[in-house]
Amino acid sequence: MNWTETEPIISIKDLHKSFGSLEVLKGISMDVMKGEVVCVIGPSGSGKSTLIRCINALNDINSGSIKVEGQEVHDPKLNKLELRKKVGMVFQQYNLFPHRTALQNIMMAPVKVLKQNPEDVRERAINLMTRVNLTGKEDSYPGELSGGQQQRVAIARSLAMNPRVMLFDEVTAALDPETVKDVLITIKDLAEDGMTCILVTHEMGFAREVADCIYFTDRGIIVEYGPPSTFFSDAKDPRTKEFLSQIL
Amino acid sequence: MIETITSFFLQLADDYPRWNFIFFYDSFQWWRLVGGLKMTILLSIACVLLSVVIGIVGAWLQGSPRRWVRLLVQGYIQFFRNTPPFVQLLFFYFALGQITPTITGPDGWTEVPLISNVGWAIISLSFFAGSFNVEIFRAGIEAVPESTREAADSLGFSRFQSYVELVMPLAFRVSLPALNNNLVNLIKTTTQAIGIAVPELLYECVGIWNDYPSALYPTMTVLFFVFIILVGILVAGMHKWEKSMQIPGYGAS
Ligand SMILES: Nc1ncnc2c1ncn2[C@@H]1O[C@H](COP(=O)(O)OP(=O)(O)O)[C@@H](O)[C@H]1O
Ligand SMILES: [Mg+2]
């Protein structure tokens, strides 16, 4: 319970997860320190999304343990709201609320869920719009924004809850190439500001630049991991080598 | 002005005995008709609002994690959808009306039922139309993508907050055309309240043509005319509302 910053902010131990008879995660362990940026790469279907969805309890788990700031995520007694305040998540398809403007999307959770003062939240939301470089788009509806703009609103919407950790699940995979860069810049700024991030991504150049550690997953296990400096040049496992040769 | 109208209809009744618009020159019959119209409007508004509330609450309960709650809603829908609404009305008024308590009336000494025939008509019609509304809203809810709901989950929304802030506002827009149809039917079905002597428009019209058989065609004409107007107002209102709720850049419809 008494977590200190010398311990991992996220600690995953021997995580197993099945959908019916399909075992998707077969014993995943991973430690992430505060302020660290971790990239998870691997072939499609290897369980990357499932892994990060387990971290904020969007999926339940079969066995093992996930702790966020020392708190067991899958403890049945856990207050889900406490977890979700700590862990922000951004999805591949943005998943904005289509009937609310960009600014309202950002304000909704702090006002409705955390019951914060709407005027204060509004001010913060406007600052967040600036931070993700979308000043002037406050009153646009999601349907009126490009994919990249929507994704940046989604990032701001998560940040409005002041999370300790941000999870990104292939957030640029659905975007037009021209708008990918703006989203990556936003994430890089966040990482440089010290936000703890776990990113599932196919952007190898980006991973190399921002990650402190890269994990390669294949068929539900972590095949190997390491800092980008060694990961890309001295991959040891043949599966990693093959994957990198295909993608680089 | 009124003078010319009354004399015109008096003359018309003289010339064509089947077209005795008695309520246009006999003030007693006129106020009977107006009273019936008021009651029909009251029934329509009350039933529309109550049935929509029942639909929204029922659709919420239908998504309950508790199995028995879902079964209860399912049983309610099956009962009210699969039995004749007129029989339901009689059941509510005669069967349930017998076991509901009575209270002392305004005169201080007679006992009157807690729920009047008007009350039972509103309750029975609302539950009838409400059972369809539950299904209509459920279809709308199913059209809200799971991923959008997950986004709300991940922001800490409770199931209830997510329903109020996200699921229902989106589902409602999808449900409007089907809801429209059901509410049109509901307004027309208010006429069956005549079965328990609720003084609505049909009841008063039947009264008038019983007293004055020569007024049969005119009262029929009034009935059709009034319902065309009432339903027209509803449809126009819903259409306007639908437009005002359209989301810029969302949905092709
Ligand atoms: N809700 C689910 N129900 C059943 N199978 C699922 C579900 N979610 C994911 N899977 C399966 O789990 C495997 C891993 O999926 P996922 O975690 O999305 O992989 P990745 O993100 O690495 O592409 C896939 O085979 C996928 O079909
Ligand atoms: Mg995925």
PDB file of N, CA and C in Angstrom, chain A residues 53 56 58 81 84 91 95-99 108-109 112-113 115 141 143-144 157 161, chain B residues 147-148 150-158 161 165-166 169-170 173 247-250:
ATOM      1  N   ARG A  53      -4.820  -3.340 -21.804  1.00  0.00           N
ATOM      2  CA  ARG A  53      -6.196  -3.247 -21.303  1.00  0.00           C
ATOM      3  C   ARG A  53      -6.335  -3.891 -19.921  1.00  0.00           C
ATOM      4  N   ASN A  56      -5.521  -1.278 -16.951  1.00  0.00           N
ATOM      5  CA  ASN A  56      -6.555  -0.421 -16.345  1.00  0.00           C
ATOM      6  C   ASN A  56      -7.885  -1.167 -16.186  1.00  0.00           C
ATOM      7  N   LEU A  58      -9.765  -2.915 -18.014  1.00  0.00           N
ATOM      8  CA  LEU A  58     -10.808  -3.052 -19.039  1.00  0.00           C
ATOM      9  C   LEU A  58     -11.002  -4.540 -19.351  1.00  0.00           C
ATOM     10  N   LEU A  81     -12.674   3.507  -9.678  1.00  0.00           N
ATOM     11  CA  LEU A  81     -12.494   4.927  -9.977  1.00  0.00           C
ATOM     12  C   LEU A  81     -11.090   5.391  -9.579  1.00  0.00           C
ATOM     13  N   ARG A  84      -8.796   4.314 -12.275  1.00  0.00           N
ATOM     14  CA  ARG A  84      -8.954   5.019 -13.544  1.00  0.00           C
ATOM     15  C   ARG A  84      -8.540   6.471 -13.459  1.00  0.00           C
ATOM     16  N   PHE A  91      -6.954   5.263 -27.251  1.00  0.00           N
ATOM     17  CA  PHE A  91      -7.249   4.106 -28.104  1.00  0.00           C
ATOM     18  C   PHE A  91      -6.879   4.370 -29.555  1.00  0.00           C
ATOM     19  N   ASN A  95     -12.154   7.123 -30.087  1.00  0.00           N
ATOM     20  CA  ASN A  95     -13.324   6.918 -29.229  1.00  0.00           C
ATOM     21  C   ASN A  95     -13.760   8.175 -28.490  1.00  0.00           C
ATOM     22  N   LEU A  96     -13.765   9.292 -29.187  1.00  0.00           N
ATOM     23  CA  LEU A  96     -14.298  10.511 -28.584  1.00  0.00           C
ATOM     24  C   LEU A  96     -15.810  10.393 -28.464  1.00  0.00           C
ATOM     25  N   PHE A  97     -16.401  11.253 -27.640  1.00  0.00           N
ATOM     26  CA  PHE A  97     -17.855  11.288 -27.518  1.00  0.00           C
ATOM     27  C   PHE A  97     -18.389  12.165 -28.649  1.00  0.00           C
ATOM     28  N   PRO A  98     -19.067  11.568 -29.635  1.00  0.00           N
ATOM     29  CA  PRO A  98     -19.367  12.291 -30.869  1.00  0.00           C
ATOM     30  C   PRO A  98     -20.355  13.445 -30.695  1.00  0.00           C
ATOM     31  N   HIS A  99     -21.154  13.402 -29.607  1.00  0.00           N
ATOM     32  CA  HIS A  99     -22.171  14.442 -29.434  1.00  0.00           C
ATOM     33  C   HIS A  99     -21.679  15.607 -28.590  1.00  0.00           C
ATOM     34  N   MET A 108     -15.689  16.664 -19.670  1.00  0.00           N
ATOM     35  CA  MET A 108     -16.765  15.806 -19.164  1.00  0.00           C
ATOM     36  C   MET A 108     -16.361  14.971 -17.942  1.00  0.00           C
ATOM     37  N   ALA A 109     -15.266  14.233 -18.031  1.00  0.00           N
ATOM     38  CA  ALA A 109     -14.914  13.337 -16.925  1.00  0.00           C
ATOM     39  C   ALA A 109     -14.577  14.115 -15.644  1.00  0.00           C
ATOM     40  N   LYS A 112     -18.135  15.538 -14.469  1.00  0.00           N
ATOM     41  CA  LYS A 112     -19.187  14.590 -14.121  1.00  0.00           C
ATOM     42  C   LYS A 112     -18.703  13.501 -13.167  1.00  0.00           C
ATOM     43  N   VAL A 113     -17.465  13.063 -13.352  1.00  0.00           N
ATOM     44  CA  VAL A 113     -16.975  11.947 -12.540  1.00  0.00           C
ATOM     45  C   VAL A 113     -16.302  12.461 -11.268  1.00  0.00           C
ATOM     46  N   LYS A 115     -16.504  15.552 -10.188  1.00  0.00           N
ATOM     47  CA  LYS A 115     -17.312  16.648  -9.628  1.00  0.00           C
ATOM     48  C   LYS A 115     -16.491  17.905  -9.361  1.00  0.00           C
ATOM     49  N   TYR A 141     -16.937  19.691 -33.274  1.00  0.00           N
ATOM     50  CA  TYR A 141     -17.346  18.343 -32.892  1.00  0.00           C
ATOM     51  C   TYR A 141     -16.334  17.350 -33.459  1.00  0.00           C
ATOM     52  N   GLY A 143     -16.610  14.833 -35.283  1.00  0.00           N
ATOM     53  CA  GLY A 143     -16.826  14.563 -36.700  1.00  0.00           C
ATOM     54  C   GLY A 143     -16.311  15.647 -37.627  1.00  0.00           C
ATOM     55  N   GLU A 144     -15.978  16.803 -37.062  1.00  0.00           N
ATOM     56  CA  GLU A 144     -15.475  17.896 -37.897  1.00  0.00           C
ATOM     57  C   GLU A 144     -13.952  17.986 -37.848  1.00  0.00           C
ATOM     58  N   ARG A 157      -8.119  14.687 -23.345  1.00  0.00           N
ATOM     59  CA  ARG A 157      -9.229  14.212 -22.506  1.00  0.00           C
ATOM     60  C   ARG A 157      -8.715  13.310 -21.387  1.00  0.00           C
ATOM     61  N   MET A 161      -7.727  14.235 -16.469  1.00  0.00           N
ATOM     62  CA  MET A 161      -7.940  13.531 -15.200  1.00  0.00           C
ATOM     63  C   MET A 161      -6.665  13.519 -14.344  1.00  0.00           C
TER      64      MET A 161
ATOM     65  N   SER B 147     -16.701   0.413 -28.090  1.00  0.00           N
ATOM     66  CA  SER B 147     -15.437   1.125 -27.859  1.00  0.00           C
ATOM     67  C   SER B 147     -15.671   2.513 -27.262  1.00  0.00           C
ATOM     68  N   THR B 148     -16.785   3.159 -27.648  1.00  0.00           N
ATOM     69  CA  THR B 148     -17.078   4.469 -27.074  1.00  0.00           C
ATOM     70  C   THR B 148     -17.406   4.329 -25.590  1.00  0.00           C
ATOM     71  N   GLU B 150     -16.248   1.984 -23.694  1.00  0.00           N
ATOM     72  CA  GLU B 150     -15.004   1.658 -23.000  1.00  0.00           C
ATOM     73  C   GLU B 150     -14.206   2.921 -22.701  1.00  0.00           C
ATOM     74  N   ALA B 151     -14.272   3.883 -23.625  1.00  0.00           N
ATOM     75  CA  ALA B 151     -13.576   5.140 -23.386  1.00  0.00           C
ATOM     76  C   ALA B 151     -14.137   5.794 -22.128  1.00  0.00           C
ATOM     77  N   ALA B 152     -15.461   5.748 -21.970  1.00  0.00           N
ATOM     78  CA  ALA B 152     -16.077   6.317 -20.766  1.00  0.00           C
ATOM     79  C   ALA B 152     -15.647   5.524 -19.527  1.00  0.00           C
ATOM     80  N   ASP B 153     -15.644   4.194 -19.643  1.00  0.00           N
ATOM     81  CA  ASP B 153     -15.167   3.353 -18.534  1.00  0.00           C
ATOM     82  C   ASP B 153     -13.768   3.773 -18.105  1.00  0.00           C
ATOM     83  N   SER B 154     -12.899   3.924 -19.107  1.00  0.00           N
ATOM     84  CA  SER B 154     -11.498   4.181 -18.782  1.00  0.00           C
ATOM     85  C   SER B 154     -11.316   5.573 -18.190  1.00  0.00           C
ATOM     86  N   LEU B 155     -12.331   6.440 -18.337  1.00  0.00           N
ATOM     87  CA  LEU B 155     -12.264   7.759 -17.703  1.00  0.00           C
ATOM     88  C   LEU B 155     -12.946   7.761 -16.339  1.00  0.00           C
ATOM     89  N   GLY B 156     -13.365   6.590 -15.890  1.00  0.00           N
ATOM     90  CA  GLY B 156     -13.915   6.487 -14.545  1.00  0.00           C
ATOM     91  C   GLY B 156     -15.422   6.640 -14.455  1.00  0.00           C
ATOM     92  N   PHE B 157     -16.108   6.758 -15.586  1.00  0.00           N
ATOM     93  CA  PHE B 157     -17.573   6.860 -15.552  1.00  0.00           C
ATOM     94  C   PHE B 157     -18.160   5.586 -14.954  1.00  0.00           C
ATOM     95  N   SER B 158     -19.159   5.734 -14.095  1.00  0.00           N
ATOM     96  CA  SER B 158     -19.901   4.571 -13.615  1.00  0.00           C
ATOM     97  C   SER B 158     -20.876   4.154 -14.711  1.00  0.00           C
ATOM     98  N   GLN B 161     -23.512   6.883 -14.939  1.00  0.00           N
ATOM     99  CA  GLN B 161     -23.020   8.124 -15.563  1.00  0.00           C
ATOM    100  C   GLN B 161     -22.849   7.943 -17.062  1.00  0.00           C
ATOM    101  N   GLU B 165     -24.842  10.211 -19.679  1.00  0.00           N
ATOM    102  CA  GLU B 165     -24.052  11.201 -20.414  1.00  0.00           C
ATOM    103  C   GLU B 165     -23.749  10.783 -21.842  1.00  0.00           C
ATOM    104  N   LEU B 166     -23.722   9.495 -22.088  1.00  0.00           N
ATOM    105  CA  LEU B 166     -23.197   9.030 -23.363  1.00  0.00           C
ATOM    106  C   LEU B 166     -24.150   8.084 -24.091  1.00  0.00           C
ATOM    107  N   PRO B 169     -27.940   9.623 -24.743  1.00  0.00           N
ATOM    108  CA  PRO B 169     -27.965  10.700 -25.750  1.00  0.00           C
ATOM    109  C   PRO B 169     -27.703  10.199 -27.169  1.00  0.00           C
ATOM    110  N   LEU B 170     -26.812   9.224 -27.309  1.00  0.00           N
ATOM    111  CA  LEU B 170     -26.527   8.697 -28.644  1.00  0.00           C
ATOM    112  C   LEU B 170     -27.623   7.740 -29.098  1.00  0.00           C
ATOM    113  N   ARG B 173     -30.953   9.411 -30.342  1.00  0.00           N
ATOM    114  CA  ARG B 173     -30.955   9.926 -31.711  1.00  0.00           C
ATOM    115  C   ARG B 173     -31.247   8.807 -32.714  1.00  0.00           C
ATOM    116  N   ILE B 247     -25.793  16.017 -34.879  1.00  0.00           N
ATOM    117  CA  ILE B 247     -24.444  16.350 -34.472  1.00  0.00           C
ATOM    118  C   ILE B 247     -23.626  16.689 -35.711  1.00  0.00           C
ATOM    119  N   PRO B 248     -22.994  17.867 -35.729  1.00  0.00           N
ATOM    120  CA  PRO B 248     -22.195  18.213 -36.911  1.00  0.00           C
ATOM    121  C   PRO B 248     -21.130  17.148 -37.191  1.00  0.00           C
ATOM    122  N   GLY B 249     -21.081  16.707 -38.424  1.00  0.00           N
ATOM    123  CA  GLY B 249     -20.045  15.759 -38.838  1.00  0.00           C
ATOM    124  C   GLY B 249     -20.268  14.336 -38.373  1.00  0.00           C
ATOM    125  N   TYR B 250     -21.459  14.047 -37.827  1.00  0.00           N
ATOM    126  CA  TYR B 250     -21.691  12.705 -37.291  1.00  0.00           C
ATOM    127  C   TYR B 250     -22.880  12.064 -37.979  1.00  0.00           C
TER     128      TYR B 250
END
